[in-house]
Tab-separated table of C-alpha atoms in Angstrom:
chain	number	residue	atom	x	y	z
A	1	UNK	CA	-53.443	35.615	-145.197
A	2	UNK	CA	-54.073	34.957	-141.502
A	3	UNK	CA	-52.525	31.605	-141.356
A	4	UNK	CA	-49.252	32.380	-143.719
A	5	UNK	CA	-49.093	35.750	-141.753
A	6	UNK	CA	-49.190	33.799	-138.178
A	7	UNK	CA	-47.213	30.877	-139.341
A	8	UNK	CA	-43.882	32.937	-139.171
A	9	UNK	CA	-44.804	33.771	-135.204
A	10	UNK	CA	-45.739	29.642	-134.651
A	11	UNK	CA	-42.033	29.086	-135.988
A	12	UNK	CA	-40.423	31.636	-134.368
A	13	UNK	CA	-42.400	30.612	-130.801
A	14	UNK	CA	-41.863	27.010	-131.156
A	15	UNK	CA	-37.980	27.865	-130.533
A	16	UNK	CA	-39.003	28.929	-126.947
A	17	UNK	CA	-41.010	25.597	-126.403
A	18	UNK	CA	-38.523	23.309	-127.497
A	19	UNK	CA	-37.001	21.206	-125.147
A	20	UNK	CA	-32.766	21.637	-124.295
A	21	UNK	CA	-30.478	20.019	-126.546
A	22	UNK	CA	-29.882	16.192	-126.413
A	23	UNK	CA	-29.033	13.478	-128.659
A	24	UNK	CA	-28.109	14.439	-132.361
A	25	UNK	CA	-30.646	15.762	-134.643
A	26	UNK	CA	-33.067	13.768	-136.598
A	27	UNK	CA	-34.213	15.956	-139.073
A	28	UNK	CA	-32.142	19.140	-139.123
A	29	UNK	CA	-33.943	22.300	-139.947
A	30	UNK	CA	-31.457	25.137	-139.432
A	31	UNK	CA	-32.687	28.671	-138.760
A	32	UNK	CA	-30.619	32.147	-138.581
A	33	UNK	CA	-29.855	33.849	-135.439
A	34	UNK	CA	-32.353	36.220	-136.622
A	35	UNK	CA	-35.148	33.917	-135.869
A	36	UNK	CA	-34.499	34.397	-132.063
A	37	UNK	CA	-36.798	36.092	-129.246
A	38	UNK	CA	-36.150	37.685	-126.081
A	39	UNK	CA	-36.369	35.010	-123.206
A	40	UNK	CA	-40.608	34.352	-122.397
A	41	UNK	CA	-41.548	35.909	-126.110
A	42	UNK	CA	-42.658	32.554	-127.658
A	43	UNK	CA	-44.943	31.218	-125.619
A	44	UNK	CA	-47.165	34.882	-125.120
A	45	UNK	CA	-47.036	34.695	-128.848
A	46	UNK	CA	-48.302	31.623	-129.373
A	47	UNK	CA	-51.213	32.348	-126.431
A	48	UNK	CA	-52.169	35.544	-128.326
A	49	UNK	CA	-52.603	34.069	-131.852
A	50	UNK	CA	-56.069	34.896	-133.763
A	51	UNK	CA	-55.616	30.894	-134.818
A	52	UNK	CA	-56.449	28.231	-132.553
A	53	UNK	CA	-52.724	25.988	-131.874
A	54	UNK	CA	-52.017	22.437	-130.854
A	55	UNK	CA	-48.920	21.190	-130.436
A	56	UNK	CA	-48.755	17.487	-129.900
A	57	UNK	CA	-45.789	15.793	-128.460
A	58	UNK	CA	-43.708	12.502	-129.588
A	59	UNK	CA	-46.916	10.356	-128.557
A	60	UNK	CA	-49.579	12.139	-130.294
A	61	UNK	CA	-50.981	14.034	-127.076
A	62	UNK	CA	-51.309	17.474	-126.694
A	63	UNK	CA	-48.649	19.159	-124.892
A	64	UNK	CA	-49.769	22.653	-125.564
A	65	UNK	CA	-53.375	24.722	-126.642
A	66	UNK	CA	-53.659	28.243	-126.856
A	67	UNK	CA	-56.663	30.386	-126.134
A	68	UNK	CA	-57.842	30.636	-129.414
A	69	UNK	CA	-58.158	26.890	-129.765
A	70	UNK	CA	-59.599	26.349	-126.114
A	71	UNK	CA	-62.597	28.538	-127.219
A	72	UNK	CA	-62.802	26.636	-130.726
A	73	UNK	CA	-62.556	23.353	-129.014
A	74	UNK	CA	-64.903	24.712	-125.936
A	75	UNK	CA	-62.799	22.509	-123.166
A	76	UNK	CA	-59.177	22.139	-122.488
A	77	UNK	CA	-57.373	18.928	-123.940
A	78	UNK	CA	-53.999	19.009	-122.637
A	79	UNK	CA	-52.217	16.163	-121.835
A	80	UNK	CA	-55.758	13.973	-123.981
A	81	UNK	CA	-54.532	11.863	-127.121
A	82	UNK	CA	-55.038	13.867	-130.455
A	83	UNK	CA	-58.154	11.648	-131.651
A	84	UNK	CA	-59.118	12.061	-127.931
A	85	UNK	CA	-59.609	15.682	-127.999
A	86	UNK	CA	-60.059	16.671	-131.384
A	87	UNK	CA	-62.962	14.345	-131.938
A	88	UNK	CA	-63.443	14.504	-135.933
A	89	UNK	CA	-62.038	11.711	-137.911
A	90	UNK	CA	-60.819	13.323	-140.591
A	91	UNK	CA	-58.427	15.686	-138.667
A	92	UNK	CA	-57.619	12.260	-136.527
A	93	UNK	CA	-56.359	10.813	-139.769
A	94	UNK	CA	-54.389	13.989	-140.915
A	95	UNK	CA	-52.806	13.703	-138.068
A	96	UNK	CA	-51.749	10.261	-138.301
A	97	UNK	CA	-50.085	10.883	-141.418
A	98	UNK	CA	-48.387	13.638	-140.062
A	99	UNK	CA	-46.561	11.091	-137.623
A	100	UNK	CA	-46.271	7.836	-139.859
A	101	UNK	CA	-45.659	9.424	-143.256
A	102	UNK	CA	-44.170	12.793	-142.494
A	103	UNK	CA	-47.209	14.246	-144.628
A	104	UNK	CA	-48.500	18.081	-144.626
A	105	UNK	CA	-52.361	18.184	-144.755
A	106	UNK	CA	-55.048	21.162	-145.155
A	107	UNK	CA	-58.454	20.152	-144.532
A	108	UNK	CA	-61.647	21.625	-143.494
A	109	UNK	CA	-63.735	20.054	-140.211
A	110	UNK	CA	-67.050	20.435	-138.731
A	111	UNK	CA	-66.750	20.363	-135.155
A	112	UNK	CA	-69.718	19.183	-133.054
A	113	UNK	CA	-69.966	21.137	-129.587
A	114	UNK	CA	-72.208	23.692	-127.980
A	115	UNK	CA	-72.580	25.245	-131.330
A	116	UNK	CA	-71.273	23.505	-134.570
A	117	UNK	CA	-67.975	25.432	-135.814
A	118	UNK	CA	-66.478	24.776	-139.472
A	119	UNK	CA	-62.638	24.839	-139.038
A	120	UNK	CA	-60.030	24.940	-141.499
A	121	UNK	CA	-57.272	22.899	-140.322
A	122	UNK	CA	-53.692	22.743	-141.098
A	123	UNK	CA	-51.413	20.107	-139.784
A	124	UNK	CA	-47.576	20.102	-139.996
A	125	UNK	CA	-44.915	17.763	-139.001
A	126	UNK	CA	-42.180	19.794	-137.102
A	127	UNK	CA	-38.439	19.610	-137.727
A	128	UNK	CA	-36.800	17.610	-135.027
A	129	UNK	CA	-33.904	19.411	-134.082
A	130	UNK	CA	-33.871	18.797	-131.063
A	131	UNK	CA	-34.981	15.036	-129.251
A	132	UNK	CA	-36.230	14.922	-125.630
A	133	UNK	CA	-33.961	14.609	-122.645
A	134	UNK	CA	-34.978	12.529	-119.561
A	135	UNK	CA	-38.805	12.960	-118.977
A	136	UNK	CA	-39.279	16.139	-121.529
A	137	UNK	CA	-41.322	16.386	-124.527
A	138	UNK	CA	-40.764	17.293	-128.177
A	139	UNK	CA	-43.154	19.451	-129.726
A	140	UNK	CA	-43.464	17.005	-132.849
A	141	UNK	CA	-46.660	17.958	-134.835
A	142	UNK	CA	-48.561	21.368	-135.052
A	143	UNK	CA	-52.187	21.318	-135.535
A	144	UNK	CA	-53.515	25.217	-136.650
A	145	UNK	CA	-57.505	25.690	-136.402
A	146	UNK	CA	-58.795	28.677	-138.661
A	147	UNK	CA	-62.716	29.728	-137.418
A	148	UNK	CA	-64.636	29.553	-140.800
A	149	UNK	CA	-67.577	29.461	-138.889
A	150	UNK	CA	-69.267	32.518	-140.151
A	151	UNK	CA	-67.752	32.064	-143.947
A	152	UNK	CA	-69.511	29.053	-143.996
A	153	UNK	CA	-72.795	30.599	-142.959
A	154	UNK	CA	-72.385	33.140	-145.342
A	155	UNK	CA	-71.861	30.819	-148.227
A	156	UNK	CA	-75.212	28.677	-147.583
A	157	UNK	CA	-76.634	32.074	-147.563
A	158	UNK	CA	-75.953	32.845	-150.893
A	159	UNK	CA	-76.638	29.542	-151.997
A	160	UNK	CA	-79.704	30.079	-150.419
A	161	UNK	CA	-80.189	33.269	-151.472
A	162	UNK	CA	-79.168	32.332	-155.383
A	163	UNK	CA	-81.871	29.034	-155.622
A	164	UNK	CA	-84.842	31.345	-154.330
A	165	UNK	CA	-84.377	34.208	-156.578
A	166	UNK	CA	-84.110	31.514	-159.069
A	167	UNK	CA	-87.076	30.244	-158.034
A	168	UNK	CA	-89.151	33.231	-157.316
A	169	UNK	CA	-88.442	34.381	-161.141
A	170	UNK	CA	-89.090	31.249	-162.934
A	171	UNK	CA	-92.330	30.925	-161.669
A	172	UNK	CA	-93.667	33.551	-163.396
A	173	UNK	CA	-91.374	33.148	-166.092
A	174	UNK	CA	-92.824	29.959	-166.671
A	175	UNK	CA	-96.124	31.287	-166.234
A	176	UNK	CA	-95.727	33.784	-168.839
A	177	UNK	CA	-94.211	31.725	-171.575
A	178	UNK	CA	-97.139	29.191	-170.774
A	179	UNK	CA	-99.592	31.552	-172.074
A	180	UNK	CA	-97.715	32.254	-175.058
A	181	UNK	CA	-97.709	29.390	-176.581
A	182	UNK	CA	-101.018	28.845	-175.631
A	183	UNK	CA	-102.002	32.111	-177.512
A	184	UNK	CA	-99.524	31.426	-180.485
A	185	UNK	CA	-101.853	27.669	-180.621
A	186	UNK	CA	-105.347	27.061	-179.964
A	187	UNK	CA	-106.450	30.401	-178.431
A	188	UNK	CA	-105.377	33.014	-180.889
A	189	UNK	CA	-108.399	33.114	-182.571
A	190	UNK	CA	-110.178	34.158	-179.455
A	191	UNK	CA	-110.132	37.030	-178.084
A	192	UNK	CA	-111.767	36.892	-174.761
A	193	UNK	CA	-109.311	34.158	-173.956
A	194	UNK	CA	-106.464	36.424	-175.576
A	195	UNK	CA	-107.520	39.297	-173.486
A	196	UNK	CA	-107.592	36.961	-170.320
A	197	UNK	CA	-104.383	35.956	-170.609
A	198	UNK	CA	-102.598	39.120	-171.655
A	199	UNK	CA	-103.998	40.771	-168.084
A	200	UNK	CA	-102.283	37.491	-166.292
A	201	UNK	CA	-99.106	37.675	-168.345
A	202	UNK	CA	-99.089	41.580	-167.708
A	203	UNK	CA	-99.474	40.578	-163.510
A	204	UNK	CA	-96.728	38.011	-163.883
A	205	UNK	CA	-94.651	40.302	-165.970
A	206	UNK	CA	-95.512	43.317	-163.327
A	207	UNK	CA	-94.411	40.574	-160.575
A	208	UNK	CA	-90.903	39.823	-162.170
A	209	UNK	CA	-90.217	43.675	-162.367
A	210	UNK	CA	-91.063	44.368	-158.937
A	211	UNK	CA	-88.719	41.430	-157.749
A	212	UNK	CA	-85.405	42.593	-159.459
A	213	UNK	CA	-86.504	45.987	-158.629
A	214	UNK	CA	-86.114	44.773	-155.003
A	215	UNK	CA	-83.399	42.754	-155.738
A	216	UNK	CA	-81.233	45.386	-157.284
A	217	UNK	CA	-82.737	47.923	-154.098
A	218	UNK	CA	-81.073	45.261	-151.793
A	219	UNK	CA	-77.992	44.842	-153.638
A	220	UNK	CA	-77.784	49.145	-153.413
A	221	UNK	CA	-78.279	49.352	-149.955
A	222	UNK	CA	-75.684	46.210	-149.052
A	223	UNK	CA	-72.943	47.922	-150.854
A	224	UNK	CA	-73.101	51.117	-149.389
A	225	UNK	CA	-74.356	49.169	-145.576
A	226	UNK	CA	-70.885	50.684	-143.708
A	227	UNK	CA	-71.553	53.847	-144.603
A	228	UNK	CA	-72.979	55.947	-142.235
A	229	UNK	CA	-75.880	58.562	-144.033
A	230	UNK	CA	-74.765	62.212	-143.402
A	231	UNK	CA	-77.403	64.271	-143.897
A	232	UNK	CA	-80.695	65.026	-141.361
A	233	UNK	CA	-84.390	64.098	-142.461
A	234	UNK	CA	-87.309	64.433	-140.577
A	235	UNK	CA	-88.993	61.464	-139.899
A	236	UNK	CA	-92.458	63.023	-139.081
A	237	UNK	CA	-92.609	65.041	-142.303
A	238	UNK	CA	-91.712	62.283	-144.279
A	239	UNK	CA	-94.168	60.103	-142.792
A	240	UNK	CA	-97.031	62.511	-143.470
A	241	UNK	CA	-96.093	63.039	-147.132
A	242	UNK	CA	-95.473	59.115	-147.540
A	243	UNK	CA	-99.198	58.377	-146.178
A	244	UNK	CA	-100.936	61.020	-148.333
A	245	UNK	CA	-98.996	59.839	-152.224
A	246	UNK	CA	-100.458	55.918	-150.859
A	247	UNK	CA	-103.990	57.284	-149.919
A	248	UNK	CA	-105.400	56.342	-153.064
A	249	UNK	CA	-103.706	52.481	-153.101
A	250	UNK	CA	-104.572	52.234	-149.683
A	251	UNK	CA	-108.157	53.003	-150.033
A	252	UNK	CA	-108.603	50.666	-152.847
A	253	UNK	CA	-107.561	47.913	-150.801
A	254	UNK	CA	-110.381	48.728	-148.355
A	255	UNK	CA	-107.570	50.077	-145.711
A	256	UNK	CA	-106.922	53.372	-143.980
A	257	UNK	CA	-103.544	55.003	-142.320
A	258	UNK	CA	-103.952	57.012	-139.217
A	259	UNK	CA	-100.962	58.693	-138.698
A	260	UNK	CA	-100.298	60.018	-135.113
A	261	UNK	CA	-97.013	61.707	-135.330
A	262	UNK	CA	-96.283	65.534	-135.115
A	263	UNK	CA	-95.882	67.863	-138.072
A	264	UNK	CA	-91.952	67.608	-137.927
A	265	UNK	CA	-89.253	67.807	-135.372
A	266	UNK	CA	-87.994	63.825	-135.464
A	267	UNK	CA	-84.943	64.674	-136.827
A	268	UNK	CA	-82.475	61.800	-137.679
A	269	UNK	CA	-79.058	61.071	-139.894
A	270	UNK	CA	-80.660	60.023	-142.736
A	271	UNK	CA	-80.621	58.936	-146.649
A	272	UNK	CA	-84.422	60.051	-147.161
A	273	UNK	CA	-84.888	57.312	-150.080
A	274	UNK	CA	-83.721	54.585	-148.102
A	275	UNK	CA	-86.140	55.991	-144.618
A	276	UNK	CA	-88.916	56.400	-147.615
A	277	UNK	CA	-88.357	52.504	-148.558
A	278	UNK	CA	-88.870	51.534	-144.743
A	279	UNK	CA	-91.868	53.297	-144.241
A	280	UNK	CA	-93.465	52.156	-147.747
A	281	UNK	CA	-92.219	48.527	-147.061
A	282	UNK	CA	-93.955	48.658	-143.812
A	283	UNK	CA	-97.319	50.252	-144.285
A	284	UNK	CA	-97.751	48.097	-147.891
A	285	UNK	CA	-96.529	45.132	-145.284
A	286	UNK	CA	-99.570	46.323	-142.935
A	287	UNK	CA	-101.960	46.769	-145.729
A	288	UNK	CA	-101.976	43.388	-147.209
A	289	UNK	CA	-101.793	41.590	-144.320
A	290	UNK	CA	-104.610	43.873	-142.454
A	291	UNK	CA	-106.906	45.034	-145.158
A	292	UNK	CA	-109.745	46.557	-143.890
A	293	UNK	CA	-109.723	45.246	-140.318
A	294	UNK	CA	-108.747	48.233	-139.367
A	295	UNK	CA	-107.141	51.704	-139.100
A	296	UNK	CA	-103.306	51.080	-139.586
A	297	UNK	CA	-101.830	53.940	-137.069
A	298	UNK	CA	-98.087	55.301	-137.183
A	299	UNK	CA	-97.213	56.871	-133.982
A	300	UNK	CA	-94.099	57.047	-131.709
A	301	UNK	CA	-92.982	54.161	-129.798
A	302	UNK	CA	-94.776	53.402	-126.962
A	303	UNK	CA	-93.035	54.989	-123.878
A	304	UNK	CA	-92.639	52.031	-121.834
A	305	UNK	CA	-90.573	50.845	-124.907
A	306	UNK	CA	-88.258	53.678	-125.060
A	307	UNK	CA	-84.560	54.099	-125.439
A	308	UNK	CA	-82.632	57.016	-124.400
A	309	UNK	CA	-81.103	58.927	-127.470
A	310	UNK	CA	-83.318	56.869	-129.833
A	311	UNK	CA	-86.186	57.951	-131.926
A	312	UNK	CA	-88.693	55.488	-132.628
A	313	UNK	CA	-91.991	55.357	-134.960
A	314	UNK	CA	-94.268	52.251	-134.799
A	315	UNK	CA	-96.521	50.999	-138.042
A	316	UNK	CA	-99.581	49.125	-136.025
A	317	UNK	CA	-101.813	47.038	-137.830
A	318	UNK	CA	-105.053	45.086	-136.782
A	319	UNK	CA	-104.919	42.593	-138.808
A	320	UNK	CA	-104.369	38.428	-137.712
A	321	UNK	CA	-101.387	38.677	-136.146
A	322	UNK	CA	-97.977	36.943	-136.030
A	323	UNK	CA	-97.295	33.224	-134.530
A	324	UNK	CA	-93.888	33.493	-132.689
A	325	UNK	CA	-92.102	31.150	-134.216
A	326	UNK	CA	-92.217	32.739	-137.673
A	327	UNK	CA	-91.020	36.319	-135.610
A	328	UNK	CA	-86.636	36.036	-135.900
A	329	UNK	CA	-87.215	35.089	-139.290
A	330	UNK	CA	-89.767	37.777	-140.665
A	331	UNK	CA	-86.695	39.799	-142.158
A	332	UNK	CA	-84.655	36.534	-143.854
A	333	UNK	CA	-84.689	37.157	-147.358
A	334	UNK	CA	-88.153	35.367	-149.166
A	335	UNK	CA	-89.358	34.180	-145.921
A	336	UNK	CA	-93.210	34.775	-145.971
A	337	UNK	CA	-95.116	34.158	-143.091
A	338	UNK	CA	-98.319	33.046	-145.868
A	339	UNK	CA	-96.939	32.448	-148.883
A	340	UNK	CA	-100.195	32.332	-151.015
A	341	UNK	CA	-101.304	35.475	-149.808
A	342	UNK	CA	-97.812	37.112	-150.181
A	343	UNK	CA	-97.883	36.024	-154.069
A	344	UNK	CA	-101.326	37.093	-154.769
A	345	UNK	CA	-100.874	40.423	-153.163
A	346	UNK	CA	-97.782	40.879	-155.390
A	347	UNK	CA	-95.519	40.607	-152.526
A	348	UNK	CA	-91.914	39.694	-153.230
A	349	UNK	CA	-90.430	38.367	-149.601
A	350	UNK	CA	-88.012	40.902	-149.644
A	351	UNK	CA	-89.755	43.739	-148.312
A	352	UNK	CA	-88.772	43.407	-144.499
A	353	UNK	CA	-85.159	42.412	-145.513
A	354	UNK	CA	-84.512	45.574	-147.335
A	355	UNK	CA	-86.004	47.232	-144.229
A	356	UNK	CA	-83.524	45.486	-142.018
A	357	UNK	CA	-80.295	46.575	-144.222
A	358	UNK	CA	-81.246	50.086	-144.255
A	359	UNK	CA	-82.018	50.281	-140.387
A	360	UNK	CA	-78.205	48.551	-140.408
A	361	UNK	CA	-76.903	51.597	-142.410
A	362	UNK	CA	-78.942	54.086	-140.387
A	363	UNK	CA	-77.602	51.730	-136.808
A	364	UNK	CA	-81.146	51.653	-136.136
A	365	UNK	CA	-83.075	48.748	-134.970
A	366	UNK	CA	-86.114	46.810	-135.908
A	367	UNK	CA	-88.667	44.969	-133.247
A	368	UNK	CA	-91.313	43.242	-133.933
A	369	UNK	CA	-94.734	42.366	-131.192
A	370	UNK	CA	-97.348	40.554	-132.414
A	371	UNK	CA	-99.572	37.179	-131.424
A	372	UNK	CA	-102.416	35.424	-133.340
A	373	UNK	CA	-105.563	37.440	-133.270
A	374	UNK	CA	-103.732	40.501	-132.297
A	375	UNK	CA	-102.581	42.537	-134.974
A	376	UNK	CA	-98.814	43.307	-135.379
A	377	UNK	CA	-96.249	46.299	-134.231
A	378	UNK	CA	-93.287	46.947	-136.410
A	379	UNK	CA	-91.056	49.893	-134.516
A	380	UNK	CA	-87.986	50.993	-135.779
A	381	UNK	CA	-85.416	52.774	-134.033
A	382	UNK	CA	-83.083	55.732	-135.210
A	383	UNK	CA	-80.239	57.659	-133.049
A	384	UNK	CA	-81.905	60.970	-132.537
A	385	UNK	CA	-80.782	64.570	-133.305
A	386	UNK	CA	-81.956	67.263	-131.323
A	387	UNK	CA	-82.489	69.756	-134.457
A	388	UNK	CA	-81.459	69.541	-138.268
A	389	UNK	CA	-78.499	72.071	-137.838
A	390	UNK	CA	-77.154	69.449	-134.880
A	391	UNK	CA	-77.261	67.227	-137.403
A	392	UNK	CA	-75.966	68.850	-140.153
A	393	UNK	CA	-73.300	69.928	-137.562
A	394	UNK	CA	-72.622	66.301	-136.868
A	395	UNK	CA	-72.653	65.500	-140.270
A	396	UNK	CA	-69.697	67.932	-141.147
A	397	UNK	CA	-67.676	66.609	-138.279
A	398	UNK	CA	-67.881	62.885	-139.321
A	399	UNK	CA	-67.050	64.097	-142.581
């Protein structure tokens, strides 16, 4: 839609770079009198496109570049031969057939700078209406550059995203069916190894539910990630109650939650499930990675750390600690820092990604302090309120 939309202006602009009449026409490509701009129109037009714009002249060099394509390109190329400044082969020889076979070509292009960029490229021979006069230049082949940079990203994401959820159910898919025809052969006549299995199959089984559980928690919260939660929860009081319903799993694990908050009074714009998830996914983070090594204390962000208008609560465990390269990646989707332990504590690598969606919902934040041997902080941030009815105040007003 972008490029048909801004293909109208390039025509219409390319009138105001065209060169005075001079010999007769090659190619004629009439347009009405509507076509025309006001004198200076065409080439602020063609400087203010979203899409990047080469034109190259009679000898394949560039003659003009607009903004969008000097940041795409990431140096200026006028006057530089096409294969000269665009640098990938592929557009080199679109070009080419542009000139030499009059040829239309649509093509996408990796290009290799500061930062890789994919670019969808679209190359058109112009009409020559008009041929040069003395020393001036025809415009004589466009080149449009579409950013598909972050498309592209997107797309190995869910490729990603699609062979790991593959892969994190058939494992205990396979697992499972494994055991039954293991129990449907040789072993159904026993029943200590029948009973054996059955508690595995029931752990896979319990593992598989807890993953599309997560998955179809994740899928929720993206759908509904631009809308803003209208109503105000206390953080504090939800905290509290969270800590005393996982008492009981926490204990069995050996662990213990200190929480260090207030009663209430950290109001925020909230969906309460979704803040419930964050906390849950954080202190069942803390608990399998910690154990016993220590009481895992909630308390408000440290105040050296603290952001005006923000509330934040910190889950602190004392457990092994964090290298920092696995750190920016801790909330990718199936990244575990230890994957063993992750499976055998039923983890499903989606717990901190969920927590990163809903913090995106909430326009909170998420940072994360930790180093081998010292335990871990996760702190997340939420725009304060300075009292439910503020909030609810708020609330009403957005609405």
């Amino acid at each position: 839609l972008i490029g048909a939309g801004c293909g109208l202006a390039v025509a219409a602009g390319l009138a105001r770079l065209s060169p005075p009449p001079g010999a007769p026409p090659r190619r004629a490509a009439p347009r009405p009198a509507a076509d025309a701009l006001p004198p200076g129109v065409g080439r602020d037009l063609l400087e203010r496109l979203p899409l990047g714009l080469l034109l190259l002249d009679e000898s394949s060099r560039v003659m003009f570049q607009n903004a969008a394509a000097l940041e795409m390109i990431e140096r200026r190329v006028i006057d530089m031969p096409a294969a000269a400044a665009l640098r990938a082969p592929a557009l080199t020889e679109a070009v080419s057939a542009a000139y030499e076979h009059d040829r239309a070509s649509d093509l996408d292009v990796t290009l290799l700078r500061g930062k890789d960029r994919v670019l969808h490229a679209t190359v058109r021979p112009l009409p020559q209406d008009r041929t040069p006069s003395g020393d001036q230049r025809t415009p004589t082949v466009l080149v449009m550059l579409e950013d598909r940079t972050r498309a592209a990203k997107a797309e190995a994401l869910r490729r990603d995203f699609v062979a790991n959820a593959s892969h994190e159910l058939k494992t205990p898919l396979a697992s499972i069916t494994g055991f039954i025809e293991t129990l449907q052969g040789h072993a159904k006549n026993d029943p200590e190894a029948t009973e054996r299995f059955l508690a595995i199959m029931a752990r896979q089984a319990a593992r598989m539910k807890r993953l599309v559980e997560d998955l179809l928690s994740l899928n929720r919260i993206e759908i509904n990630e631009h809308v803003r939660p209208r109503h105000p929860v206390d953080l504090a009081a939800l905290v509290w109650e969270i800590s005393a319903g996982l008492t009981p799993q926490v204990a069995a694990e050996g662990a213990r939650i200190a929480v260090e908050l207030p009663r209430e009074g950290l109001n925020v714009l909230g969906e309460r499930d979704e803040l419930a998830q964050v906390f849950v996914n954080l202190l069942d983070n803390a608990v399998k990675y910690a154990g016993d090594a220590g009481p895992i204390r909630v308390h408000l962000a440290d105040p050296a750390d603290a952001r005006p208008g923000m509330v934040g609560v910190t889950v602190a465990d004392s457990g092994p600690g964090i290298a920092r390269e696995h750190l920016p990646r801790l909330t990718e989707r199936f990244y575990r820092v230890d994957v063993a332990r992750s499976r055998e504590r039923g983890g499903t690598g989606l717990g901190l990604a969920i927590v990163k969606h809903i913090l995106s919902r909430h326009r909170g934040d998420l940072t994360v302090t930790s180093a081998p041997g010292q335990g871990a902080r996760f702190t997340v941030w939420f725009p304060a309120l300075k009292d439910a009815r503020a909030g609810a105040e708020g609330a009403a007003v957005a609405g």
